[in-house]
mmCIF file of C-alpha atoms in Angstrom:
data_model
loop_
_atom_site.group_PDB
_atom_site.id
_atom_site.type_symbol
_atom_site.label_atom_id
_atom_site.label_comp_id
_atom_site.label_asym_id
_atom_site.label_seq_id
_atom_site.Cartn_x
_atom_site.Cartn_y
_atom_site.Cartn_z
ATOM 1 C CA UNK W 1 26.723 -30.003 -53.151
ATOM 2 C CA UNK W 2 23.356 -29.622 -51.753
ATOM 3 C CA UNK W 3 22.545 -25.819 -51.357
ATOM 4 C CA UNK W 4 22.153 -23.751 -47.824
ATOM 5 C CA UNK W 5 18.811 -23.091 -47.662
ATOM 6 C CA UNK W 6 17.773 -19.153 -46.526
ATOM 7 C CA UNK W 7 17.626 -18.679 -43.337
ATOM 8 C CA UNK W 8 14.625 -17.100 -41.307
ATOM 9 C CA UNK W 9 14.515 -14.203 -39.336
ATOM 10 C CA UNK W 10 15.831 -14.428 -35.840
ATOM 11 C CA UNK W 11 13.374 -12.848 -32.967
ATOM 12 C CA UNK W 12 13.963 -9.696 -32.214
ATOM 13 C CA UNK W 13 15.740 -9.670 -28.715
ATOM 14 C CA UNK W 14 12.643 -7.978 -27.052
ATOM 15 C CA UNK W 15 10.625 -10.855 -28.401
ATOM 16 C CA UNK W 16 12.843 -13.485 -27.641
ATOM 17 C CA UNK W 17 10.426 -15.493 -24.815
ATOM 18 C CA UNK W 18 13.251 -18.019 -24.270
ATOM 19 C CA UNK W 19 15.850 -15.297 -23.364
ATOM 20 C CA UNK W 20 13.375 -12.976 -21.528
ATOM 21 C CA UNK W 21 12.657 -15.718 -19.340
ATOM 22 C CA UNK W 22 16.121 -17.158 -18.618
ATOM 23 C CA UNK W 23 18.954 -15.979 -15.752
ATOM 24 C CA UNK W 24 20.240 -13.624 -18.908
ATOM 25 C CA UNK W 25 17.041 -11.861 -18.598
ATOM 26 C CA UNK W 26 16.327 -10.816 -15.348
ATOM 27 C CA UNK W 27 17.649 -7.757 -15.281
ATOM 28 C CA UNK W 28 15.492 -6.771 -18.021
ATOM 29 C CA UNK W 29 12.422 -8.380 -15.757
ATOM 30 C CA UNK W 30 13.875 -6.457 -13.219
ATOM 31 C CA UNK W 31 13.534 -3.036 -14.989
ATOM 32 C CA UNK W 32 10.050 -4.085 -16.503
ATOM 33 C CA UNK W 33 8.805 -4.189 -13.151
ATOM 34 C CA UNK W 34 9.818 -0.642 -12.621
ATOM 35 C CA UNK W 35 8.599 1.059 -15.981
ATOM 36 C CA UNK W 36 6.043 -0.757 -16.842
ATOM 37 C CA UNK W 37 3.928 0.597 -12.950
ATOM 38 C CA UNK W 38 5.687 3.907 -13.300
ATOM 39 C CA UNK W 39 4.223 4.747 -16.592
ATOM 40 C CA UNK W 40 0.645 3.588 -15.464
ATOM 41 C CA UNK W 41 0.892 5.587 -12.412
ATOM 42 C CA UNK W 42 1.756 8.453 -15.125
ATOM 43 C CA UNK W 43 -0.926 7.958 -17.280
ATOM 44 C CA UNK W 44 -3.648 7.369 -14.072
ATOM 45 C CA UNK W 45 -2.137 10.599 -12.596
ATOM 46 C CA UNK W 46 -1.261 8.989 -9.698
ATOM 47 C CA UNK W 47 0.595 11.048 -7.350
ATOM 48 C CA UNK W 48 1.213 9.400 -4.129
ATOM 49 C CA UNK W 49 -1.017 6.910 -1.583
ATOM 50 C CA UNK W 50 -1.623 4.917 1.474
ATOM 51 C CA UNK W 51 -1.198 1.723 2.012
ATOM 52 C CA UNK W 52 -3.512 -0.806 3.608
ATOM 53 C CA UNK W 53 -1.956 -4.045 4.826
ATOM 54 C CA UNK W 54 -3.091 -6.992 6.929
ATOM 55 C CA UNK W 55 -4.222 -10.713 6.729
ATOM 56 C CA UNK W 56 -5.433 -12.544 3.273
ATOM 57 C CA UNK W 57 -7.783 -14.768 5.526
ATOM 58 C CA UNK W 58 -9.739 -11.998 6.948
ATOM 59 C CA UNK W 59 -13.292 -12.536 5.287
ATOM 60 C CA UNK W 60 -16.033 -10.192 5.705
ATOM 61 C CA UNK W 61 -18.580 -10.294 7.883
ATOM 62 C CA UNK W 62 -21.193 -11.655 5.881
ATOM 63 C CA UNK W 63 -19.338 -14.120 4.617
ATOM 64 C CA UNK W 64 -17.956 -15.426 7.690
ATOM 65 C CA UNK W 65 -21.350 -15.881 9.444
ATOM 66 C CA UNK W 66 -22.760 -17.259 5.724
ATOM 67 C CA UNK W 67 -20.017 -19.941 6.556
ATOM 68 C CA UNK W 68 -21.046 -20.924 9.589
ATOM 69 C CA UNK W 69 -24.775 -21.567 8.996
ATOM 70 C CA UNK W 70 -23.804 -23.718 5.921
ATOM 71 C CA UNK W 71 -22.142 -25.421 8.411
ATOM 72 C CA UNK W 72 -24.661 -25.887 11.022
ATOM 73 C CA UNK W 73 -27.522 -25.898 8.181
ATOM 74 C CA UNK W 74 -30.979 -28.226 9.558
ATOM 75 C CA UNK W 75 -30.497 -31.453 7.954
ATOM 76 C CA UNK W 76 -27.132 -31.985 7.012
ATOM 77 C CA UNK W 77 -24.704 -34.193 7.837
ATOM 78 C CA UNK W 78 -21.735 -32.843 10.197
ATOM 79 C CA UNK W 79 -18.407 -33.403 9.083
ATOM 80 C CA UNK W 80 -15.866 -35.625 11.467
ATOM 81 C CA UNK W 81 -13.991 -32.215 12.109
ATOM 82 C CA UNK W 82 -16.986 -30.094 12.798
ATOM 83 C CA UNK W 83 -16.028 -28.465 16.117
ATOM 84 C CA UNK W 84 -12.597 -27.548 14.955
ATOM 85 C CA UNK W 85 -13.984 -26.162 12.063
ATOM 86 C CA UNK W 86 -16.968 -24.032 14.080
ATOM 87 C CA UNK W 87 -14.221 -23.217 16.470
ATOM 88 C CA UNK W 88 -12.497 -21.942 12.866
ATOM 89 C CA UNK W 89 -15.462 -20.453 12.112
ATOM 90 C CA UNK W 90 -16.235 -18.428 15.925
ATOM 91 C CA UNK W 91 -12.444 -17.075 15.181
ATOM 92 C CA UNK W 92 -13.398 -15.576 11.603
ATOM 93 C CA UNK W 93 -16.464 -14.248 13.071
ATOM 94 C CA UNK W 94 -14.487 -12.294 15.589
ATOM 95 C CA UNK W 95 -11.922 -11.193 12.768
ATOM 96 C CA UNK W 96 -14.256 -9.830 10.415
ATOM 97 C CA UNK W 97 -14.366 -6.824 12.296
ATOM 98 C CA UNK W 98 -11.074 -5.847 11.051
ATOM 99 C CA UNK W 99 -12.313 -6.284 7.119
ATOM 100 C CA UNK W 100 -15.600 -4.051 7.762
ATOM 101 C CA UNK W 101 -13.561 -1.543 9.404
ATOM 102 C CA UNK W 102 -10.621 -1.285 6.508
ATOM 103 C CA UNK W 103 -13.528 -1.256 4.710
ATOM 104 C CA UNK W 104 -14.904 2.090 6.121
ATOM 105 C CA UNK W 105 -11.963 3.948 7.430
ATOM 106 C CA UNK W 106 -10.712 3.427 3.086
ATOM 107 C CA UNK W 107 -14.023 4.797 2.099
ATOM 108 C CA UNK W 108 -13.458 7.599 4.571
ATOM 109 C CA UNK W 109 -10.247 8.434 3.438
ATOM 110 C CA UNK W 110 -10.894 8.050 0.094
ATOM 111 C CA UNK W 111 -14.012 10.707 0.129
ATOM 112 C CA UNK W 112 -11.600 13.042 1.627
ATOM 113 C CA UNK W 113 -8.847 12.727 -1.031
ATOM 114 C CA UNK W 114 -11.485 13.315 -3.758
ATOM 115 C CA UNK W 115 -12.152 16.940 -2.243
ATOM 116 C CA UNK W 116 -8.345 17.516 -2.231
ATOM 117 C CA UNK W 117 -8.090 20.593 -5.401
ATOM 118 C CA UNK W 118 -4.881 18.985 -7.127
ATOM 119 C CA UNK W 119 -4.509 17.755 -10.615
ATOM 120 C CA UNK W 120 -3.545 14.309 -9.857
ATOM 121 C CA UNK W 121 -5.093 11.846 -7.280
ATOM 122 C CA UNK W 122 -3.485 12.324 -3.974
ATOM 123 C CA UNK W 123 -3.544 9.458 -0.790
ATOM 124 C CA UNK W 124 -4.750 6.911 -3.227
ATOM 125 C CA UNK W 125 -6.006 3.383 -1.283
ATOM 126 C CA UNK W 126 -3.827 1.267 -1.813
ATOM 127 C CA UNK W 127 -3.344 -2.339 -1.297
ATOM 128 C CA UNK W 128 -1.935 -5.926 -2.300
ATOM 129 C CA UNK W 129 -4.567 -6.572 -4.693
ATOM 130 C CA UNK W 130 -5.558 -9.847 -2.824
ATOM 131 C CA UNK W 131 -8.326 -10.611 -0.543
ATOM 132 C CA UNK W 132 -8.962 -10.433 3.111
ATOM 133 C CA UNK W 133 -8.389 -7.147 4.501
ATOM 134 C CA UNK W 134 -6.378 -6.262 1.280
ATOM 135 C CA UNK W 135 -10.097 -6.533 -0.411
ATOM 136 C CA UNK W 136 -11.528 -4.729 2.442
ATOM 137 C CA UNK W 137 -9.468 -1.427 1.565
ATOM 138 C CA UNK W 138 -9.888 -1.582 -2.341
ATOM 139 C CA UNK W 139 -13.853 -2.065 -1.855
ATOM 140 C CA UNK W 140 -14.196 0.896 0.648
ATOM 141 C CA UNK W 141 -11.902 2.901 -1.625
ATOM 142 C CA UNK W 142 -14.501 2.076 -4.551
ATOM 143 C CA UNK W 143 -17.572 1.754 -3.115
ATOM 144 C CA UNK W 144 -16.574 6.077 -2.273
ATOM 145 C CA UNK W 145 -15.943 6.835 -6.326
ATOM 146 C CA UNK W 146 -12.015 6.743 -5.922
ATOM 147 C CA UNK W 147 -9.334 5.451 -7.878
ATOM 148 C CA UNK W 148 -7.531 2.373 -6.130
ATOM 149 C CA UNK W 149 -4.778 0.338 -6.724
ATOM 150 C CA UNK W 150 -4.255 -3.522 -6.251
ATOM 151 C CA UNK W 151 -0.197 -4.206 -5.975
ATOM 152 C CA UNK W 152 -0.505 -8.244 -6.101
ATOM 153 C CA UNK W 153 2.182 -10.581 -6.392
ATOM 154 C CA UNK W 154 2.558 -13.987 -7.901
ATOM 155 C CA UNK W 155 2.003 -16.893 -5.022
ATOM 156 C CA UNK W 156 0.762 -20.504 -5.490
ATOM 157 C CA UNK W 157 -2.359 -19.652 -2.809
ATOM 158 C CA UNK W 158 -4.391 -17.087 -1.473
ATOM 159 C CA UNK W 159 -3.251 -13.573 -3.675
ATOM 160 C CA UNK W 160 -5.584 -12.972 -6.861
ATOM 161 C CA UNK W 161 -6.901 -9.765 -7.760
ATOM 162 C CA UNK W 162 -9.975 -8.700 -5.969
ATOM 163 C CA UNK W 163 -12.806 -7.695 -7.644
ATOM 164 C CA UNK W 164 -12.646 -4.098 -5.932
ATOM 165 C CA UNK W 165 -9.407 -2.995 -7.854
ATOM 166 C CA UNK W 166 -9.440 0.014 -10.237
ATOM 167 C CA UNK W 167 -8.907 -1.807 -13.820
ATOM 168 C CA UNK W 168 -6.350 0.349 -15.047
ATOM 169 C CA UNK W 169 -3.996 0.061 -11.789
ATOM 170 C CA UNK W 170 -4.356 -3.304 -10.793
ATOM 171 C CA UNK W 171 -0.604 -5.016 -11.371
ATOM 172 C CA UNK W 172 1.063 -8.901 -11.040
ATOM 173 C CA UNK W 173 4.662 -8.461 -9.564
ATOM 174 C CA UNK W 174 6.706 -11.744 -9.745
ATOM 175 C CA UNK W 175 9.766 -9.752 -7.493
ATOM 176 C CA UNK W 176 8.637 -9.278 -3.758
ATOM 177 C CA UNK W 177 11.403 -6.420 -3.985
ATOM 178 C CA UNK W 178 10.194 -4.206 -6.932
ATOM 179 C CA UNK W 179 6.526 -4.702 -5.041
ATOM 180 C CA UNK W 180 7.519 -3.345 -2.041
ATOM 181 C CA UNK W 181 9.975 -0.353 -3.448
ATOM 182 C CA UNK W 182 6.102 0.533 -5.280
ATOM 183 C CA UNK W 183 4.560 0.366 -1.655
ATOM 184 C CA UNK W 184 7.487 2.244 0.130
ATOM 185 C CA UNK W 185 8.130 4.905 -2.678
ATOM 186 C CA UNK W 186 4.757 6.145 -3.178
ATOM 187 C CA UNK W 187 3.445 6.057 0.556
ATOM 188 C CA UNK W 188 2.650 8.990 2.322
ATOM 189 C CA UNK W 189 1.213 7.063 5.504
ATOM 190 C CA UNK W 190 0.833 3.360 6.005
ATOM 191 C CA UNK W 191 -2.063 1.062 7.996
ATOM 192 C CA UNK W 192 -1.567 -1.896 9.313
ATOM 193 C CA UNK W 193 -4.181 -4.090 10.063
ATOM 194 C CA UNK W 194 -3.900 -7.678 12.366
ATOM 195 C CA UNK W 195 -1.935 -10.127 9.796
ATOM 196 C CA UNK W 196 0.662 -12.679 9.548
ATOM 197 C CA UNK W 197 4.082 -12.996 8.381
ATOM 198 C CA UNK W 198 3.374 -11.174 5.600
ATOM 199 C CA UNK W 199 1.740 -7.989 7.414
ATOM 200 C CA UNK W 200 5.028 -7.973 9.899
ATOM 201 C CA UNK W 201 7.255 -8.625 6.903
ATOM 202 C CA UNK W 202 5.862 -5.213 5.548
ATOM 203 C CA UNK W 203 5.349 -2.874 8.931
ATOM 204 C CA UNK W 204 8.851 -3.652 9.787
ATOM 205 C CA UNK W 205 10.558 -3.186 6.654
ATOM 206 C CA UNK W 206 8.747 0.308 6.016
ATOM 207 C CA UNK W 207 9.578 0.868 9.774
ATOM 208 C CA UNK W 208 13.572 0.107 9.176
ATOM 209 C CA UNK W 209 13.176 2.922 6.140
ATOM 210 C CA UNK W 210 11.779 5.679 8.392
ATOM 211 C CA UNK W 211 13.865 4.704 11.428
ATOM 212 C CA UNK W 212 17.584 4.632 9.036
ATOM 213 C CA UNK W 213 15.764 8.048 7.545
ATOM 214 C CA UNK W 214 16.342 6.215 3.873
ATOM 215 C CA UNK W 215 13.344 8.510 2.610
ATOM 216 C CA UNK W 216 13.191 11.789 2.649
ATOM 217 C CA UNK W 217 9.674 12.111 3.005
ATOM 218 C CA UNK W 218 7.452 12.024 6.195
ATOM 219 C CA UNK W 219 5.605 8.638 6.417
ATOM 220 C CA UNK W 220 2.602 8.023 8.702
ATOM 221 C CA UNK W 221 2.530 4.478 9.856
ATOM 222 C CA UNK W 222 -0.717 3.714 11.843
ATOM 223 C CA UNK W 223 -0.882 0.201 13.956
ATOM 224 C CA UNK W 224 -4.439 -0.523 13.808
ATOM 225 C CA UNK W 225 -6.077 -2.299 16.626
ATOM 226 C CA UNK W 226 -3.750 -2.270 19.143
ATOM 227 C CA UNK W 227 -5.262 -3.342 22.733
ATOM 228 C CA UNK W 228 -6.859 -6.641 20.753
ATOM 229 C CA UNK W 229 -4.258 -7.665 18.350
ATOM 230 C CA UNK W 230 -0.906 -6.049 18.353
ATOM 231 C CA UNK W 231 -0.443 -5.679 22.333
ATOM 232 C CA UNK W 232 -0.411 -9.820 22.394
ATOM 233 C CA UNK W 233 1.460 -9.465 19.063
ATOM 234 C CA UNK W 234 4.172 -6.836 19.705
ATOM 235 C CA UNK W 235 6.018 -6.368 22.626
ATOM 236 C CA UNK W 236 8.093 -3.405 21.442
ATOM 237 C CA UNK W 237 9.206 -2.683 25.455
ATOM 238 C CA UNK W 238 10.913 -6.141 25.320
ATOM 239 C CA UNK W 239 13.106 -4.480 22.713
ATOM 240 C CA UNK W 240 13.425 -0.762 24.400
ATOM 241 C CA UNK W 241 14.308 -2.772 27.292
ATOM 242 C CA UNK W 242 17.383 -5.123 25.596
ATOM 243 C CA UNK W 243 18.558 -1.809 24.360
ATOM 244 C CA UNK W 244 18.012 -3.618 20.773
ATOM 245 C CA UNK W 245 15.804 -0.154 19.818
ATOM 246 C CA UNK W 246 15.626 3.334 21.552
ATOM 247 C CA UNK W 247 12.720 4.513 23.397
ATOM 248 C CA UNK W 248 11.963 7.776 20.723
ATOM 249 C CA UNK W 249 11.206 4.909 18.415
ATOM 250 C CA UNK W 250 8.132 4.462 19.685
ATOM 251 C CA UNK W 251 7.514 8.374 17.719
ATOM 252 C CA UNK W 252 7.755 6.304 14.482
ATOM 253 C CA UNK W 253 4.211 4.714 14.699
ATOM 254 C CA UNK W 254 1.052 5.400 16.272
ATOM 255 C CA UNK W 255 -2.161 3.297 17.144
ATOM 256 C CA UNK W 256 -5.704 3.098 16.156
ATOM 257 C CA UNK W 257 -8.901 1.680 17.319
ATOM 258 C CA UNK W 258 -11.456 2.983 15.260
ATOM 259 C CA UNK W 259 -12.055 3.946 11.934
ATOM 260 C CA UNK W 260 -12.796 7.692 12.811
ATOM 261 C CA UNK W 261 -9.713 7.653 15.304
ATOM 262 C CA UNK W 262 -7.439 6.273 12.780
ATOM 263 C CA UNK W 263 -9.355 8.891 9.713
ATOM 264 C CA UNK W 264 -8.987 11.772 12.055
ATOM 265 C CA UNK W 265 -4.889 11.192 13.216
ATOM 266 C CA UNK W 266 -4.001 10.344 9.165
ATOM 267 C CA UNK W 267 -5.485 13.660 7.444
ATOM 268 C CA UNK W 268 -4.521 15.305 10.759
ATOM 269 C CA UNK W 269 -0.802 13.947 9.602
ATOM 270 C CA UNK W 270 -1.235 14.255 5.559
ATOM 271 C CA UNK W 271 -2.168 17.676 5.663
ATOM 272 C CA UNK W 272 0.834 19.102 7.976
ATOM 273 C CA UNK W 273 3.160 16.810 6.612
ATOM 274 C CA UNK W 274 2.204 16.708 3.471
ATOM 275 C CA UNK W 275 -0.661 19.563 2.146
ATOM 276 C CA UNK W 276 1.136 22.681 3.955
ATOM 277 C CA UNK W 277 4.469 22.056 4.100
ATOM 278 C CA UNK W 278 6.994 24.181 1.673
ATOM 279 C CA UNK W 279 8.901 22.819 -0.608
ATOM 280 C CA UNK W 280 12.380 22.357 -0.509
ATOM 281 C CA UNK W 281 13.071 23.433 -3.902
ATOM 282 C CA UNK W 282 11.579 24.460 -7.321
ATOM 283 C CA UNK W 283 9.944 22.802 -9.809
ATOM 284 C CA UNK W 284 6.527 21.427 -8.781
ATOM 285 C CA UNK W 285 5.212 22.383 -11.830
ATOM 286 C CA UNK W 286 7.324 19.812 -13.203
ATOM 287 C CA UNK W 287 6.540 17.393 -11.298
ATOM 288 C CA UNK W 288 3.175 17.907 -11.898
ATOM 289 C CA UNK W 289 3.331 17.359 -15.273
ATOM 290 C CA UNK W 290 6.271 14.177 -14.908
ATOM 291 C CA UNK W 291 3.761 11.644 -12.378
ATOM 292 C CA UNK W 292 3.851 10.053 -9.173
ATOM 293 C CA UNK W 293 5.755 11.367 -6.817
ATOM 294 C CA UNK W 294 8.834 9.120 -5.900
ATOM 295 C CA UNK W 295 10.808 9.857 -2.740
ATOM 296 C CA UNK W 296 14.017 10.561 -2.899
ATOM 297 C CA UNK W 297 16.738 8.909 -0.707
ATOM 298 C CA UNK W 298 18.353 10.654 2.085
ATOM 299 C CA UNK W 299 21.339 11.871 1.343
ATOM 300 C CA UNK W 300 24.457 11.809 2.945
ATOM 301 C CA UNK W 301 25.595 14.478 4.704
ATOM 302 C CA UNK W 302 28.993 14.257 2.650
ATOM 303 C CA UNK W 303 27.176 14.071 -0.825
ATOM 304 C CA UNK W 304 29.043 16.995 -2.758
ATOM 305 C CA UNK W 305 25.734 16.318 -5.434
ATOM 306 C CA UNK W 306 23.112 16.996 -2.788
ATOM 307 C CA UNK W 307 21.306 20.249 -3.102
ATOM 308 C CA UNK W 308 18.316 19.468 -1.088
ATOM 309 C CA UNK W 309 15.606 16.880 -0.723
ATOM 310 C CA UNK W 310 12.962 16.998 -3.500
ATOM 311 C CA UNK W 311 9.865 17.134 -1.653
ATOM 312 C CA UNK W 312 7.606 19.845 -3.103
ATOM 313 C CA UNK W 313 4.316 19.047 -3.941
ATOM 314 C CA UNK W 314 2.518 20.280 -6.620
ATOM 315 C CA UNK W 315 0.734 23.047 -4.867
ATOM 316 C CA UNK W 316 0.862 23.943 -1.265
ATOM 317 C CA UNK W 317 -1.959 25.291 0.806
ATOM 318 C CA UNK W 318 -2.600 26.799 3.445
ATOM 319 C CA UNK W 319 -5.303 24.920 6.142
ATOM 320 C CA UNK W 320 -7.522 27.857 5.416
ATOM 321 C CA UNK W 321 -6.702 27.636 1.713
ATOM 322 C CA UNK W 322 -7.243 23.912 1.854
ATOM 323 C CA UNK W 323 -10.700 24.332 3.762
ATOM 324 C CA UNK W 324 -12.274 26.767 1.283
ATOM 325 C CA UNK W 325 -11.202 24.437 -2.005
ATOM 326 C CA UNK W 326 -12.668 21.563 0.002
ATOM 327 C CA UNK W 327 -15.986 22.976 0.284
ATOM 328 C CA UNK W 328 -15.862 24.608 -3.341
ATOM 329 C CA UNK W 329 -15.539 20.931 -4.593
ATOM 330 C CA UNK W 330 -18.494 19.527 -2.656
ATOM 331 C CA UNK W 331 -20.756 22.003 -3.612
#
């Protein structure tokens, strides 16, 4: 009888690629995508942001007009298609405006948030790590000196990491879900640049939160460029009018033109809401010390657990208070 040869070790579980990866493993996927950012946004002392959204195909300006005279460069040949492409072309000319201005209304907002006297990083740009104006918000952010974080997902074209993205907080999500509960639960305001399906997947889901009152948090959501974009783009009346939404849900969102309109109305909005406002109950101290800042859901009004929504900060000032620190920390 032929002997049983010894056996080698089996994998652990935790390196078992062949279960991680099958229908047995999600959950654990699932949960990886939820510790994994949560204990980088510890370490990075991240405490809470705002999120930039809008088109991938948004180029900047200089690259949109380096485009077109490659295009209609002396001496070489034109393409069969080459007025559909100029026309192309015109279009991204026009549209660059929107990536120059994410660009400088980020930068803006993230000089401000570096004067802020807190131990963690407060109103960090944020974005989905991609290009377009998602690039446009994570450059500004950088080119000011602040932290920023790229939130990308897995997609077969157009999302990579941009080049703008702070190292240590630039993540891959293969879940749209667990991406956007890091968008929604960290937010403090939203802006929402001219975009696709994508961009309206995101304004109206984070719209539906604040609406249902699923977070118990104040969140700014700013429509930027309204009388160009959004007006042909939205036609929120049409709703009012069905009766399919109520008319004081046009309080949930406010528009923006300019990137000193939009910076003045969101630290206007971040420090009532969210620098001077007392806490509802102890223990900022401990949240200090625990990480970002996730929001809570609203409870029911029959929860016999509820004591409360947790929304203290870490320290609350005064607009006077506030004022003084800021210009302490320039100087």
């Amino acid at each position: 009888m032929d002997e049983i040869p010894i056996l080698p070790a089996a994998p652990l579980a935790y390196e078992n690629r062949e279960f991680l990866n099958s229908p047995d493993g999600r959950v654990l996927r699932i949960l990886s995508e939820y510790s994994e950012p949560l204990a980088r946004f510890r370490r990075e002392k991240i405490q809470d942001t705002v999120v930039f959204f809008g088109s991938a195909r948004f180029a900047s300006l200089s690259d949109a007009e380096g485009a077109l005279t490659l295009l209609d460069k002396p001496g070489s040949a034109r393409p069969a298609n080459y007025e559909e492409q100029k026309k192309r072309l015109g279009a991204a000319i026009k549209m660059a405006r929107y990536y120059e201005e994410a660009r400088e209304l980020a930068h803006k907002l993230t000089e401000w948030n570096m004067t802020l006297p807190y131990k963690k990083h407060r109103f960090v740009v944020t974005s989905g790590g991609g290009p377009g104006i998602m690039e446009a918000a994570n450059r500004g952010a950088r080119e000011a000196g602040g932290k920023t974080i790229g939130l990308n997902i897995r997609l077969p074209y157009e999302q990579y990491p941009n080049r703008y993205i702070t190292p240590e907080l630039n993540f891959e999500f293969h879940y749209f879900f667990m991406r956007k509960y890091w968008f929604a639960y960290l937010a403090k305001a939203l802006v929402i640049f001219p975009g696709g399906f994508g961009t309206l997947d995101e304004l109206f889901e984070i719209l539906t939160l604040v609406q249902t009152q699923k977070l118990a948090k104040k969140v700014l959501v700013m429509i930027y460029g309204g009388k160009e974009y959004w007006e042909k783009v939205l036609n929120i009346d049409a709703l009012i009018e069905f009766g399919a939404v109520s008319p004081e849900d046009r309080d949930l969102y406010r528009f923006a033109d300019s990137p000193d309109e939009a910076f003045n109305l969101l630290r206007e909005g971040l420090t009532k809401f969210h620098l001077q406002q007392r806490p509802a109950t102890h223990g900022g101290d401990r949240r200090e010390e625990e990480g970002p800042e996730i929001a809570v859901t609203q409870p029911q009004p029959n929860d016999p657990h509820h004591h409360g929504p947790d929304m203290h900060e870490s320290q609350i000032y005064t607009a006077e208070q506030l004022a003084r620190l800021q210009k302490g920390k320039k100087g």
